[in-house]
Each structure stands twice: as C-alpha cells, then as structure tokens.
mmCIF file of C-alpha atoms in Angstrom:
data_model
loop_
_atom_site.group_PDB
_atom_site.id
_atom_site.type_symbol
_atom_site.label_atom_id
_atom_site.label_comp_id
_atom_site.label_asym_id
_atom_site.label_seq_id
_atom_site.Cartn_x
_atom_site.Cartn_y
_atom_site.Cartn_z
ATOM 1 C CA MET A 1 -73.943 114.512 1.041
ATOM 2 C CA ARG A 2 -72.565 117.078 3.472
ATOM 3 C CA THR A 3 -72.854 115.650 7.067
ATOM 4 C CA PHE A 4 -72.110 116.220 10.714
ATOM 5 C CA ILE A 5 -72.796 114.734 14.138
ATOM 6 C CA ALA A 6 -74.354 116.956 16.801
ATOM 7 C CA ILE A 7 -76.553 117.331 19.825
ATOM 8 C CA ASP A 8 -79.836 119.046 18.992
ATOM 9 C CA LEU A 9 -81.095 121.517 21.541
ATOM 10 C CA ASP A 10 -84.387 121.464 23.550
ATOM 11 C CA GLU A 11 -86.924 123.956 22.180
ATOM 12 C CA SER A 12 -86.755 126.000 25.418
ATOM 13 C CA LEU A 13 -82.995 126.591 24.946
ATOM 14 C CA LYS A 14 -83.474 127.346 21.251
ATOM 15 C CA THR A 15 -86.084 129.976 22.232
ATOM 16 C CA ALA A 16 -83.803 131.457 24.806
ATOM 17 C CA LEU A 17 -80.937 131.732 22.267
ATOM 18 C CA GLU A 18 -83.295 133.187 19.683
ATOM 19 C CA THR A 19 -84.262 135.870 22.130
ATOM 20 C CA LEU A 20 -80.554 136.605 22.850
ATOM 21 C CA THR A 21 -79.768 136.861 19.135
ATOM 22 C CA GLY A 22 -82.725 139.267 18.870
ATOM 23 C CA GLU A 23 -80.822 141.556 21.264
ATOM 24 C CA PHE A 24 -77.722 141.361 19.189
ATOM 25 C CA ARG A 25 -79.302 141.785 15.645
ATOM 26 C CA PRO A 26 -79.639 145.539 15.626
ATOM 27 C CA LEU A 27 -75.934 145.973 16.522
ATOM 28 C CA ALA A 28 -74.547 144.255 13.420
ATOM 29 C CA GLY A 29 -76.060 144.119 9.932
ATOM 30 C CA SER A 30 -73.111 142.134 8.631
ATOM 31 C CA VAL A 31 -73.865 138.946 10.626
ATOM 32 C CA ARG A 32 -75.595 135.949 9.243
ATOM 33 C CA TRP A 33 -77.546 134.778 12.286
ATOM 34 C CA VAL A 34 -78.248 131.079 12.971
ATOM 35 C CA GLY A 35 -82.100 130.360 12.965
ATOM 36 C CA LYS A 36 -83.842 128.505 15.655
ATOM 37 C CA THR A 37 -83.858 125.307 13.624
ATOM 38 C CA GLY A 38 -80.121 125.448 13.069
ATOM 39 C CA MET A 39 -79.033 125.607 16.727
ATOM 40 C CA HIS A 40 -77.091 122.573 17.733
ATOM 41 C CA LEU A 41 -73.735 121.593 19.289
ATOM 42 C CA THR A 42 -71.548 119.941 16.695
ATOM 43 C CA LEU A 43 -69.545 116.993 17.893
ATOM 44 C CA LYS A 44 -67.880 116.186 14.570
ATOM 45 C CA PHE A 45 -68.202 117.746 11.105
ATOM 46 C CA LEU A 46 -67.616 115.093 8.484
ATOM 47 C CA GLY A 47 -68.195 117.186 5.300
ATOM 48 C CA GLU A 48 -69.018 115.628 1.942
ATOM 49 C CA ILE A 49 -69.459 111.816 2.208
ATOM 50 C CA SER A 50 -70.923 109.057 -0.004
ATOM 51 C CA GLU A 51 -74.089 107.212 0.852
ATOM 52 C CA THR A 52 -71.943 104.079 1.519
ATOM 53 C CA ASP A 53 -69.912 106.075 4.062
ATOM 54 C CA ALA A 54 -73.139 107.321 5.634
ATOM 55 C CA VAL A 55 -74.180 103.803 6.267
ATOM 56 C CA ARG A 56 -70.772 103.052 7.858
ATOM 57 C CA VAL A 57 -71.045 106.194 10.053
ATOM 58 C CA SER A 58 -74.576 105.216 11.269
ATOM 59 C CA SER A 59 -73.248 101.815 12.141
ATOM 60 C CA ALA A 60 -70.265 103.138 14.114
ATOM 61 C CA LEU A 61 -72.465 105.680 15.932
ATOM 62 C CA GLU A 62 -74.783 102.780 16.966
ATOM 63 C CA GLU A 63 -71.771 101.399 18.761
ATOM 64 C CA VAL A 64 -70.969 104.722 20.461
ATOM 65 C CA ALA A 65 -74.412 105.641 21.904
ATOM 66 C CA PRO A 66 -74.832 102.778 24.396
ATOM 67 C CA ARG A 67 -71.384 103.504 25.889
ATOM 68 C CA HIS A 68 -72.736 106.883 27.180
ATOM 69 C CA ARG A 69 -75.318 107.760 29.798
ATOM 70 C CA VAL A 70 -77.769 110.653 29.798
ATOM 71 C CA PHE A 71 -76.017 113.833 30.983
ATOM 72 C CA ALA A 72 -76.691 117.509 31.617
ATOM 73 C CA LEU A 73 -75.690 120.158 29.052
ATOM 74 C CA VAL A 74 -75.221 123.738 30.461
ATOM 75 C CA LEU A 75 -75.145 126.705 28.232
ATOM 76 C CA GLU A 76 -73.011 129.581 29.748
ATOM 77 C CA GLY A 77 -71.365 132.665 28.568
ATOM 78 C CA THR A 78 -70.930 134.372 25.162
ATOM 79 C CA GLY A 79 -67.878 134.952 23.016
ATOM 80 C CA ALA A 80 -66.352 135.204 19.603
ATOM 81 C CA PHE A 81 -63.728 133.534 17.437
ATOM 82 C CA PRO A 82 -61.077 134.840 17.166
ATOM 83 C CA PRO A 83 -61.184 135.893 20.785
ATOM 84 C CA GLY A 84 -60.199 139.407 22.010
ATOM 85 C CA ARG A 85 -60.615 141.218 18.709
ATOM 86 C CA SER A 86 -63.124 143.794 17.365
ATOM 87 C CA ASP A 87 -63.437 142.026 14.088
ATOM 88 C CA PRO A 88 -64.708 138.532 15.020
ATOM 89 C CA ARG A 89 -65.780 135.858 12.448
ATOM 90 C CA VAL A 90 -68.064 133.725 14.625
ATOM 91 C CA LEU A 91 -70.288 134.695 17.623
ATOM 92 C CA TRP A 92 -71.097 131.881 20.121
ATOM 93 C CA VAL A 93 -72.722 130.802 23.361
ATOM 94 C CA GLY A 94 -70.463 128.539 25.421
ATOM 95 C CA VAL A 95 -71.179 125.077 26.655
ATOM 96 C CA VAL A 96 -69.716 123.942 29.902
ATOM 97 C CA PRO A 97 -67.196 121.219 28.983
ATOM 98 C CA GLY A 98 -68.273 118.571 31.493
ATOM 99 C CA PRO A 99 -66.642 115.142 31.548
ATOM 100 C CA PRO A 100 -69.663 113.301 29.941
ATOM 101 C CA LEU A 101 -69.734 115.717 27.003
ATOM 102 C CA LEU A 102 -66.046 115.538 26.399
ATOM 103 C CA ALA A 103 -66.111 111.726 26.644
ATOM 104 C CA LEU A 104 -68.932 111.505 24.068
ATOM 105 C CA GLN A 105 -67.165 113.919 21.711
ATOM 106 C CA GLU A 106 -63.881 112.014 22.010
ATOM 107 C CA ASP A 107 -65.624 108.646 21.419
ATOM 108 C CA VAL A 108 -67.254 110.039 18.319
ATOM 109 C CA GLU A 109 -63.975 111.433 17.074
ATOM 110 C CA ARG A 110 -62.156 108.203 17.688
ATOM 111 C CA GLU A 111 -64.759 106.076 15.874
ATOM 112 C CA MET A 112 -64.819 108.453 12.973
ATOM 113 C CA GLU A 113 -60.955 108.358 12.725
ATOM 114 C CA LYS A 114 -61.247 104.574 12.478
ATOM 115 C CA LEU A 115 -63.443 104.978 9.434
ATOM 116 C CA GLY A 116 -60.788 107.197 7.864
ATOM 117 C CA PHE A 117 -62.069 110.684 8.697
ATOM 118 C CA GLU A 118 -59.310 113.057 9.805
ATOM 119 C CA ARG A 119 -59.152 113.851 13.485
ATOM 120 C CA GLU A 120 -59.825 117.453 14.301
ATOM 121 C CA LYS A 121 -56.500 119.222 14.964
ATOM 122 C CA ARG A 122 -57.873 121.846 17.212
ATOM 123 C CA ARG A 123 -58.961 121.030 20.839
ATOM 124 C CA PHE A 124 -62.690 120.640 21.164
ATOM 125 C CA HIS A 125 -64.281 123.878 22.310
ATOM 126 C CA PRO A 126 -67.923 123.221 22.891
ATOM 127 C CA HIS A 127 -70.143 126.105 21.690
ATOM 128 C CA LEU A 128 -73.288 126.952 19.846
ATOM 129 C CA THR A 129 -72.730 129.299 16.922
ATOM 130 C CA LEU A 130 -75.178 132.279 17.067
ATOM 131 C CA GLY A 131 -73.979 133.965 13.891
ATOM 132 C CA ARG A 132 -71.113 134.311 11.377
ATOM 133 C CA VAL A 133 -69.792 137.638 10.311
ATOM 134 C CA LYS A 134 -70.259 137.945 6.477
ATOM 135 C CA PHE A 135 -67.484 140.393 5.849
ATOM 136 C CA PRO A 136 -64.906 141.850 8.164
ATOM 137 C CA SER A 137 -65.927 144.927 9.855
ATOM 138 C CA ARG A 138 -65.604 146.601 13.193
ATOM 139 C CA LEU A 139 -68.216 145.295 15.472
ATOM 140 C CA ASP A 140 -67.256 147.185 18.625
ATOM 141 C CA LEU A 141 -70.852 147.558 19.979
ATOM 142 C CA LEU A 142 -71.628 143.885 19.442
ATOM 143 C CA VAL A 143 -68.466 142.857 21.036
ATOM 144 C CA GLN A 144 -69.213 144.983 24.017
ATOM 145 C CA GLU A 145 -72.673 143.448 24.221
ATOM 146 C CA LEU A 146 -71.248 139.902 24.065
ATOM 147 C CA GLU A 147 -68.892 140.830 26.982
ATOM 148 C CA LYS A 148 -71.946 141.822 29.092
ATOM 149 C CA HIS A 149 -73.195 138.154 28.800
ATOM 150 C CA ARG A 150 -69.781 136.523 29.243
ATOM 151 C CA ALA A 151 -70.743 134.809 32.499
ATOM 152 C CA GLU A 152 -74.515 134.513 32.031
ATOM 153 C CA LYS A 153 -76.073 131.118 32.326
ATOM 154 C CA PHE A 154 -78.674 130.570 29.518
ATOM 155 C CA GLY A 155 -80.120 127.229 30.729
ATOM 156 C CA GLU A 156 -79.521 123.514 30.671
ATOM 157 C CA MET A 157 -80.962 120.366 29.235
ATOM 158 C CA SER A 158 -80.668 116.572 29.679
ATOM 159 C CA VAL A 159 -78.879 115.075 26.622
ATOM 160 C CA ARG A 160 -80.653 111.924 25.852
ATOM 161 C CA LYS A 161 -79.488 111.414 22.284
ATOM 162 C CA PHE A 162 -77.167 112.849 19.557
ATOM 163 C CA THR A 163 -78.017 113.056 15.854
ATOM 164 C CA PHE A 164 -76.324 112.262 12.514
ATOM 165 C CA PHE A 165 -77.400 115.105 10.208
ATOM 166 C CA GLN A 166 -77.246 115.924 6.545
ATOM 167 C CA SER A 167 -76.689 119.561 5.700
ATOM 168 C CA THR A 168 -77.987 121.068 2.547
ATOM 169 C CA LEU A 169 -76.623 124.561 1.762
ATOM 170 C CA LYS A 170 -79.280 126.927 0.310
ATOM 171 C CA PRO A 171 -79.248 130.777 -0.308
ATOM 172 C CA SER A 172 -81.447 131.145 2.753
ATOM 173 C CA GLY A 173 -78.949 129.161 4.910
ATOM 174 C CA ALA A 174 -78.280 125.506 5.744
ATOM 175 C CA GLU A 175 -81.198 123.070 5.934
ATOM 176 C CA TYR A 176 -80.742 120.045 8.185
ATOM 177 C CA THR A 177 -82.165 116.491 7.686
ATOM 178 C CA VAL A 178 -81.910 113.948 10.350
ATOM 179 C CA LEU A 179 -80.197 110.777 9.067
ATOM 180 C CA LYS A 180 -80.182 108.925 12.425
ATOM 181 C CA GLU A 181 -80.950 109.716 16.052
ATOM 182 C CA LEU A 182 -78.924 107.767 18.595
ATOM 183 C CA GLY A 183 -80.223 107.338 22.126
ATOM 184 C CA LEU A 184 -77.916 107.334 25.047
ATOM 185 C CA ALA A 185 -77.919 104.561 27.641
#
C-alpha cells in the first residue's frame, strides 16, 4: 500500500484554497489541480509499504503524537517549484514554518528513520500542493498571478491531530483513506 503522514486541513481552509485554484485554472490547461479532498500538508511520504510495516508505523506514530501540543498552522504566500522559472512543475501555497510544526515533522522523520525508512535529503519546505504541471510549458501568466499572491495570508487553523493515510492512484487522481488519526496532547 502507498502511504504518507500528513496534516489534514480544516474545511474552511480547503474552501479558501479551492477558490484560489479557481482563479488560476483559466491560466493553465496543462496543470492537474489538487481537489478539495486532496489538500493536506505532507509530513513524510513513505511510499509502498507492507501491511506489517503499516502496523509498525501506526505504533511509532502513537508514540510521537503525545509529545506534541496543539499548535497554529498559518497558510501564507504562493510559489512554484522549481522557483524563479517560467516552467514550474509544482504550484503551492506556503505554510509558515513555526517551531511546533518543524518539531512535529522532525519527530515523525526521526521515528520513521528508526523503522528503516530513508530520511528525506531535502530540507523540509512546508507547503500545500495546489497543482502539478502535466507537461513542460511556458506558464508566464500563471507565474505572474502566483507572484501577486506571494505575501497573501490565506488563513490559519489549530492543528489538533495528524493522519496516517493510504493513497490509491486512480485515473481521476489520488484517493486517500485514513489508516489512523493521531491526536496531539
């Protein structure tokens, strides 16, 4: 099963981001936009794992959750990967990297490493993917529109839990199933 660990967004934030992507859609036909149900902040992508490993991951995450308190998650700014180019691959909304979020992500990363999952080599750059470019093309108008929202605040929420998800890839996009929700202290 294909799995990852993430913070699911409040409905109000999902609605705000859905409105934002609605503004961007007419500017780029070559983008696969993330639907409202797929909006989340990934803490750790695990990839394909066995059911036995899923049980081990769930147990490890049960140890992580009580070590962290409820905290505020702030969505701010837009951008693209790779940055500064007119042919981006991923379009995103930024997440303010506050100490509680960074501590939770690092704790998850460390516990998964203990289970044999490879540590992410890139520095954690908290973001919510809005869309993925299906094929390289010049997206100058879209990049300009993203730039207009670079410093905009899109809202905030209290993070009370994080979730261990299964992801099933379908022609219509990824479908997510909750394997375990883990409440913070």
